[in-house]
GROMACS .gro file of C-alpha atoms in nm:
model
  189
    1MET     CA    1  14.329   4.878  14.256
    2ASP     CA    2  14.376   4.881  14.633
    3PHE     CA    3  14.653   5.058  14.824
    4PHE     CA    4  14.878   4.755  14.865
    5GLU     CA    5  14.852   4.666  14.497
    6ALA     CA    6  14.938   5.025  14.407
    7GLN     CA    7  15.232   5.015  14.649
    8ALA     CA    8  15.365   4.694  14.493
    9HIS     CA    9  15.329   4.848  14.147
   10ALA     CA   10  15.520   5.157  14.264
   11HIS     CA   11  15.801   4.937  14.400
   12GLN     CA   12  15.828   4.760  14.063
   13ARG     CA   13  15.852   5.093  13.883
   14THR     CA   14  16.115   5.211  14.131
   15HIS     CA   15  16.329   4.903  14.065
   16ARG     CA   16  16.288   4.955  13.692
   17LEU     CA   17  16.399   5.318  13.725
   18ILE     CA   18  16.706   5.214  13.924
   19VAL     CA   19  16.804   4.966  13.653
   20LEU     CA   20  16.749   5.229  13.383
   21PHE     CA   21  16.959   5.478  13.578
   22ALA     CA   22  17.242   5.225  13.607
   23LEU     CA   23  17.220   5.157  13.232
   24ALA     CA   24  17.230   5.531  13.163
   25VAL     CA   25  17.545   5.568  13.374
   26LEU     CA   26  17.702   5.270  13.194
   27GLY     CA   27  17.609   5.424  12.858
   28THR     CA   28  17.766   5.753  12.965
   29ILE     CA   29  18.085   5.572  13.064
   30LEU     CA   30  18.100   5.388  12.731
   31ALA     CA   31  18.032   5.702  12.526
   32SER     CA   32  18.294   5.897  12.722
   33TYR     CA   33  18.543   5.612  12.678
   34ALA     CA   34  18.482   5.608  12.301
   35ALA     CA   35  18.538   5.984  12.288
   36ALA     CA   36  18.857   5.952  12.494
   37ILE     CA   37  18.990   5.674  12.269
   38LEU     CA   38  18.918   5.883  11.960
   39ILE     CA   39  19.101   6.178  12.112
   40PHE     CA   40  19.400   5.968  12.219
   41SER     CA   41  19.413   5.799  11.878
   42GLN     CA   42  19.475   6.140  11.724
   43LEU     CA   43  19.769   6.219  11.951
   44SER     CA   44  20.121   6.180  11.828
   45PRO     CA   45  20.317   5.872  11.942
   46ARG     CA   46  20.527   6.089  12.172
   47ALA     CA   47  20.213   6.230  12.340
   48ARG     CA   48  20.066   5.879  12.374
   49GLN     CA   49  20.379   5.767  12.551
   50PHE     CA   50  20.327   6.043  12.805
   51HIS     CA   51  19.978   5.912  12.888
   52ARG     CA   52  20.090   5.559  12.964
   53SER     CA   53  20.311   5.443  13.246
   54TYR     CA   54  20.672   5.370  13.159
   55ARG     CA   55  20.635   5.002  13.249
   56GLU     CA   56  20.323   4.956  13.036
   57TYR     CA   57  20.495   5.141  12.752
   58GLU     CA   58  20.795   4.910  12.774
   59GLN     CA   59  20.576   4.600  12.770
   60THR     CA   60  20.401   4.703  12.451
   61ALA     CA   61  20.731   4.793  12.285
   62SER     CA   62  20.673   5.117  12.101
   63TRP     CA   63  20.372   5.284  11.952
   64PRO     CA   64  20.337   5.247  11.578
   65GLU     CA   65  20.397   5.567  11.389
   66ASP     CA   66  20.069   5.526  11.206
   67ARG     CA   67  19.783   5.673  11.410
   68GLY     CA   68  19.536   5.424  11.265
   69ASP     CA   69  19.696   5.134  11.458
   70TYR     CA   70  19.588   5.269  11.795
   71SER     CA   71  19.430   5.006  12.020
   72TRP     CA   72  19.057   5.041  12.087
   73TRP     CA   73  19.088   4.881  12.431
   74ASP     CA   74  19.294   5.055  12.697
   75PRO     CA   75  19.214   4.950  13.054
   76GLY     CA   76  19.389   5.256  13.197
   77ILE     CA   77  19.180   5.501  12.997
   78PHE     CA   78  18.864   5.302  13.068
   79ALA     CA   79  18.936   5.303  13.444
   80GLY     CA   80  18.999   5.677  13.438
   81VAL     CA   81  18.684   5.753  13.242
   82ALA     CA   82  18.473   5.521  13.460
   83ALA     CA   83  18.614   5.668  13.782
   84GLY     CA   84  18.558   6.023  13.657
   85THR     CA   85  18.201   5.952  13.547
   86LEU     CA   86  18.114   5.774  13.871
   87MET     CA   87  18.267   6.059  14.070
   88VAL     CA   88  18.058   6.320  13.886
   89VAL     CA   89  17.738   6.115  13.924
   90GLY     CA   90  17.817   6.045  14.290
   91LEU     CA   91  17.894   6.407  14.374
   92GLY     CA   92  17.580   6.523  14.193
   93SER     CA   93  17.371   6.270  14.383
   94LEU     CA   94  17.525   6.372  14.716
   95TYR     CA   95  17.457   6.737  14.637
   96LYS     CA   96  17.090   6.671  14.562
   97TRP     CA   97  17.056   6.446  14.867
   98SER     CA   98  17.206   6.718  15.089
   99GLN     CA   99  16.961   6.970  14.943
  100LEU     CA  100  16.672   6.743  15.038
  101HIS     CA  101  16.824   6.659  15.377
  102ASN     CA  102  16.900   7.020  15.470
  103GLY     CA  103  16.603   7.196  15.309
  104GLY     CA  104  16.348   6.919  15.337
  105GLY     CA  105  16.050   6.926  15.108
  106ALA     CA  106  16.042   7.306  15.120
  107GLY     CA  107  16.387   7.318  14.960
  108ILE     CA  108  16.268   7.098  14.674
  109ALA     CA  109  15.949   7.298  14.621
  110GLU     CA  110  16.138   7.628  14.621
  111SER     CA  111  16.406   7.493  14.388
  112VAL     CA  112  16.142   7.436  14.118
  113GLY     CA  113  15.988   7.779  14.167
  114GLY     CA  114  15.721   7.704  14.425
  115ARG     CA  115  15.565   7.977  14.636
  116ARG     CA  116  15.441   7.888  14.982
  117ILE     CA  117  15.074   7.958  15.031
  118ASP     CA  118  15.012   8.176  15.333
  119PRO     CA  119  14.781   7.989  15.574
  120LYS     CA  120  14.578   8.312  15.611
  121THR     CA  121  14.525   8.361  15.238
  122SER     CA  122  14.193   8.497  15.124
  123GLU     CA  123  14.221   8.375  14.762
  124LEU     CA  124  13.940   8.125  14.711
  125ALA     CA  125  14.135   7.861  14.513
  126GLU     CA  126  14.428   7.868  14.756
  127ARG     CA  127  14.196   7.854  15.059
  128ARG     CA  128  14.017   7.552  14.907
  129LEU     CA  129  14.355   7.379  14.851
  130LEU     CA  130  14.464   7.445  15.211
  131ASP     CA  131  14.136   7.304  15.341
  132VAL     CA  132  14.167   6.991  15.128
  133VAL     CA  133  14.529   6.932  15.235
  134GLU     CA  134  14.434   6.979  15.599
  135GLU     CA  135  14.140   6.737  15.569
  136MET     CA  136  14.356   6.474  15.402
  137ALA     CA  137  14.633   6.510  15.661
  138ILE     CA  138  14.387   6.472  15.947
  139ALA     CA  139  14.232   6.166  15.777
  140ALA     CA  140  14.580   6.013  15.730
  141GLY     CA  141  14.687   6.096  16.086
  142VAL     CA  142  14.993   6.295  15.980
  143PRO     CA  143  15.093   6.655  16.049
  144VAL     CA  144  14.951   6.909  15.805
  145PRO     CA  145  15.224   6.978  15.550
  146ALA     CA  146  15.317   7.317  15.410
  147VAL     CA  147  15.152   7.385  15.075
  148TYR     CA  148  15.325   7.538  14.773
  149VAL     CA  149  15.197   7.645  14.433
  150LEU     CA  150  15.382   7.670  14.103
  151ASP     CA  151  15.221   7.989  13.969
  152ASP     CA  152  15.372   7.968  13.619
  153GLU     CA  153  15.255   7.612  13.545
  154GLU     CA  154  14.918   7.586  13.373
  155GLY     CA  155  14.917   7.205  13.347
  156ILE     CA  156  14.758   6.980  13.606
  157ASN     CA  157  15.026   6.832  13.826
  158ALA     CA  158  15.128   6.792  14.189
  159PHE     CA  159  15.398   6.636  14.404
  160ALA     CA  160  15.484   6.577  14.766
  161ALA     CA  161  15.842   6.600  14.889
  162GLY     CA  162  16.025   6.550  15.217
  163LEU     CA  163  16.217   6.291  15.412
  164THR     CA  164  15.969   6.264  15.698
  165THR     CA  165  15.611   6.372  15.763
  166HIS     CA  166  15.748   6.663  15.966
  167ASP     CA  167  15.937   6.826  15.676
  168ALA     CA  168  15.696   6.723  15.400
  169VAL     CA  169  15.532   6.967  15.162
  170VAL     CA  170  15.261   6.939  14.900
  171THR     CA  171  15.310   7.135  14.579
  172VAL     CA  172  15.051   7.186  14.307
  173THR     CA  173  15.051   7.377  13.981
  174ARG     CA  174  14.832   7.679  13.911
  175GLY     CA  175  14.648   7.465  13.657
  176THR     CA  176  14.554   7.220  13.931
  177LEU     CA  177  14.403   7.500  14.136
  178ASP     CA  178  14.218   7.663  13.848
  179LYS     CA  179  14.094   7.363  13.647
  180LEU     CA  180  13.989   7.105  13.907
  181THR     CA  181  13.678   7.083  14.117
  182ARG     CA  182  13.709   7.033  14.490
  183ASP     CA  183  13.647   6.657  14.455
  184GLU     CA  184  13.908   6.627  14.180
  185LEU     CA  185  14.153   6.833  14.387
  186GLN     CA  186  14.091   6.602  14.682
  187GLY     CA  187  14.168   6.304  14.459
  188VAL     CA  188  14.498   6.459  14.351
  189ILE     CA  189  14.598   6.541  14.709
   0.00000   0.00000   0.00000
């Protein structure tokens, strides 16, 4: 698989993830709406009247005394639940975006427990990682990123984070440092 084929495959996966995220938000809205309807169906008729506008209440005459006759479709409740859910998702997304924007890749690496590797380290595995990252950056023609390690993670994993090449970082797990050969480490980086 060449680079452009891999890039096209990554774009397809990104679009799929966006669709799945939208479906998850829709599912959250529907589940929250169902919970809200169940709660409102248990309220007394007098309390239900309070939650509806006077005009809408007048148009539907009066609420039946029997709680079991409560309508399962209420556009007002649905709009409120949808707006609330979208507001929470939007504010959470803005918060995470601001973390990335203000802290760059270093903020992301530190938020998951990463420790920046000192460029003057004498530990063999860390020195090897710094050399590999530097070689790869020079080969790619980009600035050498800061390097972080997740000391408590024994699995083999890595990620790069940042908005631009100037605030990018590379983070690897302790397992990546300890279990991979130099060639394998170079492949991961």
